[in-house]
PDB file of C-alpha atoms and ligand atoms in Angstrom:
ATOM      1  CA  UNK A   1      12.833 -16.801  -0.899  1.00 50.00           C
ATOM      2  CA  UNK A   2      12.738 -13.175  -1.753  1.00 49.00           C
ATOM      3  CA  UNK A   3      14.707 -10.465  -0.043  1.00 58.00           C
ATOM      4  CA  UNK A   4      11.909  -8.682   1.834  1.00 59.00           C
ATOM      5  CA  UNK A   5      13.611  -5.389   1.912  1.00 58.00           C
ATOM      6  CA  UNK A   6      12.727  -2.300  -0.471  1.00 68.00           C
ATOM      7  CA  UNK A   7      10.441  -4.471  -2.231  1.00 81.00           C
ATOM      8  CA  UNK A   8       7.930  -1.948  -4.374  1.00 88.00           C
ATOM      9  CA  UNK A   9       4.044  -2.121  -4.011  1.00 91.00           C
ATOM     10  CA  UNK A  10       2.044  -1.454  -7.000  1.00 91.00           C
ATOM     11  CA  UNK A  11      -0.430   1.268  -6.812  1.00 95.00           C
ATOM     12  CA  UNK A  12      -3.763   0.446  -5.561  1.00 97.00           C
ATOM     13  CA  UNK A  13      -6.599  -0.952  -7.866  1.00 97.00           C
ATOM     14  CA  UNK A  14      -9.010  -1.624  -5.142  1.00 96.00           C
ATOM     15  CA  UNK A  15     -11.012   1.288  -6.254  1.00 97.00           C
ATOM     16  CA  UNK A  16     -12.263  -0.884  -9.156  1.00 98.00           C
ATOM     17  CA  UNK A  17     -11.125  -4.391  -8.603  1.00 97.00           C
ATOM     18  CA  UNK A  18     -14.539  -5.308  -7.223  1.00 98.00           C
ATOM     19  CA  UNK A  19     -15.694  -5.480 -11.224  1.00 98.00           C
ATOM     20  CA  UNK A  20     -13.278  -8.565 -11.466  1.00 97.00           C
ATOM     21  CA  UNK A  21     -15.277 -10.178  -8.658  1.00 97.00           C
ATOM     22  CA  UNK A  22     -18.476  -9.507 -10.619  1.00 98.00           C
ATOM     23  CA  UNK A  23     -17.552 -10.415 -14.076  1.00 98.00           C
ATOM     24  CA  UNK A  24     -15.815 -13.609 -12.858  1.00 98.00           C
ATOM     25  CA  UNK A  25     -19.240 -14.658 -10.992  1.00 98.00           C
ATOM     26  CA  UNK A  26     -21.099 -13.788 -14.097  1.00 98.00           C
ATOM     27  CA  UNK A  27     -19.075 -15.530 -16.579  1.00 98.00           C
ATOM     28  CA  UNK A  28     -18.322 -18.740 -14.690  1.00 98.00           C
ATOM     29  CA  UNK A  29     -22.107 -19.162 -13.674  1.00 98.00           C
ATOM     30  CA  UNK A  30     -22.721 -19.019 -17.681  1.00 98.00           C
ATOM     31  CA  UNK A  31     -19.433 -21.292 -18.267  1.00 98.00           C
ATOM     32  CA  UNK A  32     -18.271 -23.175 -15.425  1.00 98.00           C
ATOM     33  CA  UNK A  33     -14.940 -23.841 -16.471  1.00 98.00           C
ATOM     34  CA  UNK A  34     -14.118 -20.144 -16.023  1.00 98.00           C
ATOM     35  CA  UNK A  35     -14.580 -21.015 -12.236  1.00 98.00           C
ATOM     36  CA  UNK A  36     -10.635 -22.043 -12.329  1.00 97.00           C
ATOM     37  CA  UNK A  37      -9.856 -18.538 -12.424  1.00 96.00           C
ATOM     38  CA  UNK A  38     -10.762 -18.563  -8.714  1.00 96.00           C
ATOM     39  CA  UNK A  39      -7.309 -20.545  -8.356  1.00 96.00           C
ATOM     40  CA  UNK A  40      -5.577 -17.262  -9.679  1.00 95.00           C
ATOM     41  CA  UNK A  41      -7.390 -15.263  -6.851  1.00 92.00           C
ATOM     42  CA  UNK A  42      -6.337 -17.916  -4.477  1.00 93.00           C
ATOM     43  CA  UNK A  43      -2.389 -18.105  -5.364  1.00 94.00           C
ATOM     44  CA  UNK A  44      -2.106 -14.357  -6.195  1.00 96.00           C
ATOM     45  CA  UNK A  45      -1.612 -13.459  -2.560  1.00 96.00           C
ATOM     46  CA  UNK A  46       0.619 -16.380  -1.768  1.00 96.00           C
ATOM     47  CA  UNK A  47       3.202 -15.601  -4.893  1.00 96.00           C
ATOM     48  CA  UNK A  48       2.663 -11.841  -4.107  1.00 96.00           C
ATOM     49  CA  UNK A  49       3.969 -12.698  -0.376  1.00 95.00           C
ATOM     50  CA  UNK A  50       6.587 -14.935  -1.379  1.00 95.00           C
ATOM     51  CA  UNK A  51       7.996 -12.284  -3.524  1.00 94.00           C
ATOM     52  CA  UNK A  52       8.455 -10.213  -0.490  1.00 93.00           C
ATOM     53  CA  UNK A  53       5.816  -7.722  -0.853  1.00 94.00           C
ATOM     54  CA  UNK A  54       3.814  -8.924   2.268  1.00 93.00           C
ATOM     55  CA  UNK A  55       0.147  -8.378   2.109  1.00 95.00           C
ATOM     56  CA  UNK A  56       0.280  -6.124  -0.997  1.00 96.00           C
ATOM     57  CA  UNK A  57      -2.444  -8.184  -2.531  1.00 96.00           C
ATOM     58  CA  UNK A  58      -4.711  -7.591   0.398  1.00 97.00           C
ATOM     59  CA  UNK A  59      -4.266  -3.980   0.806  1.00 96.00           C
ATOM     60  CA  UNK A  60      -3.926  -3.037  -3.084  1.00 97.00           C
ATOM     61  CA  UNK A  61      -5.551  -5.678  -5.320  1.00 97.00           C
ATOM     62  CA  UNK A  62      -7.928  -8.041  -3.808  1.00 97.00           C
ATOM     63  CA  UNK A  63     -11.302  -8.159  -5.868  1.00 97.00           C
ATOM     64  CA  UNK A  64     -13.268  -9.776  -2.916  1.00 96.00           C
ATOM     65  CA  UNK A  65     -11.804  -7.403  -0.434  1.00 97.00           C
ATOM     66  CA  UNK A  66     -12.766  -4.503  -2.983  1.00 97.00           C
ATOM     67  CA  UNK A  67     -16.230  -5.831  -3.380  1.00 97.00           C
ATOM     68  CA  UNK A  68     -17.195  -6.383   0.270  1.00 97.00           C
ATOM     69  CA  UNK A  69     -15.589  -3.163   0.927  1.00 97.00           C
ATOM     70  CA  UNK A  70     -17.620  -1.209  -1.393  1.00 97.00           C
ATOM     71  CA  UNK A  71     -20.990  -3.047  -1.164  1.00 97.00           C
ATOM     72  CA  UNK A  72     -21.116  -3.329   2.668  1.00 97.00           C
ATOM     73  CA  UNK A  73     -20.156   0.017   3.613  1.00 96.00           C
ATOM     74  CA  UNK A  74     -23.446   1.712   3.525  1.00 95.00           C
ATOM     75  CA  UNK A  75     -25.286  -1.324   5.416  1.00 97.00           C
ATOM     76  CA  UNK A  76     -22.569  -2.209   7.882  1.00 98.00           C
ATOM     77  CA  UNK A  77     -24.219  -2.270  11.410  1.00 97.00           C
ATOM     78  CA  UNK A  78     -20.775  -1.865  12.903  1.00 96.00           C
ATOM     79  CA  UNK A  79     -21.350  -4.594  15.788  1.00 97.00           C
ATOM     80  CA  UNK A  80     -18.242  -5.453  17.850  1.00 96.00           C
ATOM     81  CA  UNK A  81     -16.451  -8.515  16.732  1.00 96.00           C
ATOM     82  CA  UNK A  82     -16.439 -11.381  19.482  1.00 96.00           C
ATOM     83  CA  UNK A  83     -13.177 -11.471  21.259  1.00 96.00           C
ATOM     84  CA  UNK A  84     -12.647 -15.202  20.226  1.00 97.00           C
ATOM     85  CA  UNK A  85     -12.582 -14.306  16.315  1.00 96.00           C
ATOM     86  CA  UNK A  86      -9.190 -12.052  17.143  1.00 95.00           C
ATOM     87  CA  UNK A  87      -7.461 -15.293  18.507  1.00 97.00           C
ATOM     88  CA  UNK A  88      -4.641 -17.214  16.591  1.00 96.00           C
ATOM     89  CA  UNK A  89      -6.558 -20.317  17.581  1.00 97.00           C
ATOM     90  CA  UNK A  90      -9.722 -19.033  15.686  1.00 97.00           C
ATOM     91  CA  UNK A  91      -7.773 -18.059  12.667  1.00 97.00           C
ATOM     92  CA  UNK A  92      -5.751 -21.316  12.372  1.00 98.00           C
ATOM     93  CA  UNK A  93      -9.299 -23.118  12.965  1.00 98.00           C
ATOM     94  CA  UNK A  94     -11.032 -21.295  10.321  1.00 98.00           C
ATOM     95  CA  UNK A  95      -8.052 -21.660   8.121  1.00 97.00           C
ATOM     96  CA  UNK A  96      -7.983 -25.493   8.708  1.00 98.00           C
ATOM     97  CA  UNK A  97     -11.818 -25.946   7.873  1.00 98.00           C
ATOM     98  CA  UNK A  98     -11.586 -23.842   4.973  1.00 97.00           C
ATOM     99  CA  UNK A  99      -8.657 -25.250   3.275  1.00 97.00           C
ATOM    100  CA  UNK A 100      -9.527 -28.566   4.303  1.00 98.00           C
ATOM    101  CA  UNK A 101     -12.752 -28.289   2.873  1.00 98.00           C
ATOM    102  CA  UNK A 102     -11.458 -26.683  -0.224  1.00 97.00           C
ATOM    103  CA  UNK A 103      -8.834 -29.453  -0.788  1.00 97.00           C
ATOM    104  CA  UNK A 104     -11.539 -32.138  -0.349  1.00 98.00           C
ATOM    105  CA  UNK A 105     -13.769 -30.777  -2.870  1.00 98.00           C
ATOM    106  CA  UNK A 106     -10.739 -30.651  -5.211  1.00 97.00           C
ATOM    107  CA  UNK A 107     -10.184 -34.155  -4.538  1.00 98.00           C
ATOM    108  CA  UNK A 108     -13.630 -35.269  -5.134  1.00 98.00           C
ATOM    109  CA  UNK A 109     -14.184 -32.893  -8.091  1.00 98.00           C
ATOM    110  CA  UNK A 110     -11.004 -33.311 -10.404  1.00 97.00           C
ATOM    111  CA  UNK A 111     -11.577 -36.665 -11.517  1.00 98.00           C
ATOM    112  CA  UNK A 112     -15.366 -35.566 -12.802  1.00 98.00           C
ATOM    113  CA  UNK A 113     -13.754 -32.998 -15.375  1.00 98.00           C
ATOM    114  CA  UNK A 114     -13.219 -29.373 -15.835  1.00 98.00           C
ATOM    115  CA  UNK A 115     -16.978 -28.172 -15.949  1.00 98.00           C
ATOM    116  CA  UNK A 116     -17.350 -30.118 -12.389  1.00 98.00           C
ATOM    117  CA  UNK A 117     -14.013 -28.583 -11.035  1.00 98.00           C
ATOM    118  CA  UNK A 118     -14.707 -25.069 -12.276  1.00 98.00           C
ATOM    119  CA  UNK A 119     -18.059 -25.018 -10.734  1.00 98.00           C
ATOM    120  CA  UNK A 120     -16.967 -26.467  -7.567  1.00 98.00           C
ATOM    121  CA  UNK A 121     -14.341 -23.553  -7.083  1.00 98.00           C
ATOM    122  CA  UNK A 122     -16.997 -20.923  -8.221  1.00 98.00           C
ATOM    123  CA  UNK A 123     -19.468 -22.315  -5.677  1.00 98.00           C
ATOM    124  CA  UNK A 124     -16.586 -22.483  -2.912  1.00 98.00           C
ATOM    125  CA  UNK A 125     -15.720 -18.897  -3.547  1.00 97.00           C
ATOM    126  CA  UNK A 126     -19.347 -17.680  -3.899  1.00 97.00           C
ATOM    127  CA  UNK A 127     -20.005 -18.922  -0.342  1.00 97.00           C
ATOM    128  CA  UNK A 128     -16.887 -17.524   0.935  1.00 97.00           C
ATOM    129  CA  UNK A 129     -17.863 -14.262  -0.440  1.00 97.00           C
ATOM    130  CA  UNK A 130     -21.304 -14.575   1.308  1.00 97.00           C
ATOM    131  CA  UNK A 131     -19.682 -15.228   4.476  1.00 97.00           C
ATOM    132  CA  UNK A 132     -17.329 -12.178   3.811  1.00 97.00           C
ATOM    133  CA  UNK A 133     -20.503 -10.225   3.035  1.00 97.00           C
ATOM    134  CA  UNK A 134     -22.482 -11.182   6.115  1.00 98.00           C
ATOM    135  CA  UNK A 135     -18.989 -10.320   8.425  1.00 98.00           C
ATOM    136  CA  UNK A 136     -19.274  -6.918   6.575  1.00 98.00           C
ATOM    137  CA  UNK A 137     -23.199  -6.435   7.424  1.00 98.00           C
ATOM    138  CA  UNK A 138     -22.600  -7.354  10.949  1.00 98.00           C
ATOM    139  CA  UNK A 139     -19.240  -5.902  12.018  1.00 98.00           C
ATOM    140  CA  UNK A 140     -17.430  -3.444   9.613  1.00 97.00           C
ATOM    141  CA  UNK A 141     -17.085  -3.531   5.802  1.00 97.00           C
ATOM    142  CA  UNK A 142     -13.643  -5.478   5.444  1.00 97.00           C
ATOM    143  CA  UNK A 143     -14.142  -7.708   9.135  1.00 97.00           C
ATOM    144  CA  UNK A 144     -13.813 -10.642   7.026  1.00 98.00           C
ATOM    145  CA  UNK A 145     -10.127  -9.560   5.972  1.00 97.00           C
ATOM    146  CA  UNK A 146      -9.115  -9.920   9.916  1.00 96.00           C
ATOM    147  CA  UNK A 147     -10.060 -13.784   9.525  1.00 97.00           C
ATOM    148  CA  UNK A 148      -9.860 -14.765   5.867  1.00 97.00           C
ATOM    149  CA  UNK A 149      -7.810 -17.691   5.197  1.00 96.00           C
ATOM    150  CA  UNK A 150      -5.960 -16.299   2.269  1.00 96.00           C
ATOM    151  CA  UNK A 151      -5.048 -12.914   4.350  1.00 96.00           C
ATOM    152  CA  UNK A 152      -3.921 -15.342   7.245  1.00 96.00           C
ATOM    153  CA  UNK A 153      -1.683 -17.129   4.924  1.00 96.00           C
ATOM    154  CA  UNK A 154      -0.028 -14.269   3.228  1.00 95.00           C
ATOM    155  CA  UNK A 155       0.515 -12.667   6.634  1.00 95.00           C
ATOM    156  CA  UNK A 156       2.142 -15.954   8.021  1.00 96.00           C
ATOM    157  CA  UNK A 157       4.483 -15.888   4.718  1.00 95.00           C
ATOM    158  CA  UNK A 158       5.416 -12.409   5.110  1.00 93.00           C
ATOM    159  CA  UNK A 159       6.537 -13.202   8.648  1.00 93.00           C
ATOM    160  CA  UNK A 160       8.651 -16.223   7.230  1.00 94.00           C
ATOM    161  CA  UNK A 161       9.896 -14.413   4.274  1.00 92.00           C
ATOM    162  CA  UNK A 162      11.051 -11.330   6.705  1.00 89.00           C
ATOM    163  CA  UNK A 163      12.844 -13.617   8.893  1.00 90.00           C
ATOM    164  CA  UNK A 164      14.759 -15.585   6.094  1.00 89.00           C
ATOM    165  CA  UNK A 165      15.587 -12.219   4.717  1.00 84.00           C
ATOM    166  CA  UNK A 166      16.941 -11.167   8.052  1.00 83.00           C
ATOM    167  CA  UNK A 167      18.916 -14.183   8.559  1.00 83.00           C
ATOM    168  CA  UNK A 168      20.559 -14.106   5.135  1.00 76.00           C
ATOM    169  CA  UNK A 169      24.301 -13.505   5.291  1.00 72.00           C
ATOM    170  CA  UNK A 170      24.918 -10.093   3.886  1.00 64.00           C
TER     171      UNK A 170
HETATM  172  S1  SF4 B 201      -7.853 -10.755   3.755  1.00 78.60           S
HETATM  173 FE1  SF4 B 201      -8.693 -12.059   1.946  1.00 78.60          FE
HETATM  174  S2  SF4 B 201     -10.387 -10.940   1.296  1.00 78.60           S
HETATM  175 FE2  SF4 B 201      -9.669  -9.562   2.490  1.00 78.60          FE
HETATM  176  S3  SF4 B 201      -7.940  -8.519   0.913  1.00 78.60           S
HETATM  177 FE3  SF4 B 201      -6.701 -10.267   1.823  1.00 78.60          FE
HETATM  178  S4  SF4 B 201      -7.238 -11.996   0.383  1.00 78.60           S
HETATM  179 FE4  SF4 B 201      -9.125 -10.475   0.065  1.00 78.60          FE
END
């Protein structure tokens, strides 16, 4: 694992990265194999966290975070998030349900070919984005980011990388 000390973060692109979400959804709906690009969105936060840059993806890059932040800003009604949603148990449960569903869908779709796999990833990520959008409307614009399985994964990896980096012999 990478040394987590002194890793530089990229400047933020979240002022415009929401465009990536719209372009991807538009193209992938027209040509389903492009749905596979969704895997890039899923693995980038993991790779970045393993590189020792913690949640740089969430804070500076994530197209979905940028999208929900921008488009729910004016319509968010700002309800208080229920206390149970702040618990680790809820984060793990949501992570398990979403990752389990995603893995199951991949197992089902891969034998059916690239069009079905691409469309499956697209539909899964569209559903997650709708959920994120609902969180944004009900709570605060980026409320989804406090429970998002990919953000949770990269946060956990950040902890692991930092611990490994501290334990490394100097
Ligand atoms: S928590 Fe999820 S949706 Fe939010 S910025 Fe991170 S990866 Fe994107």
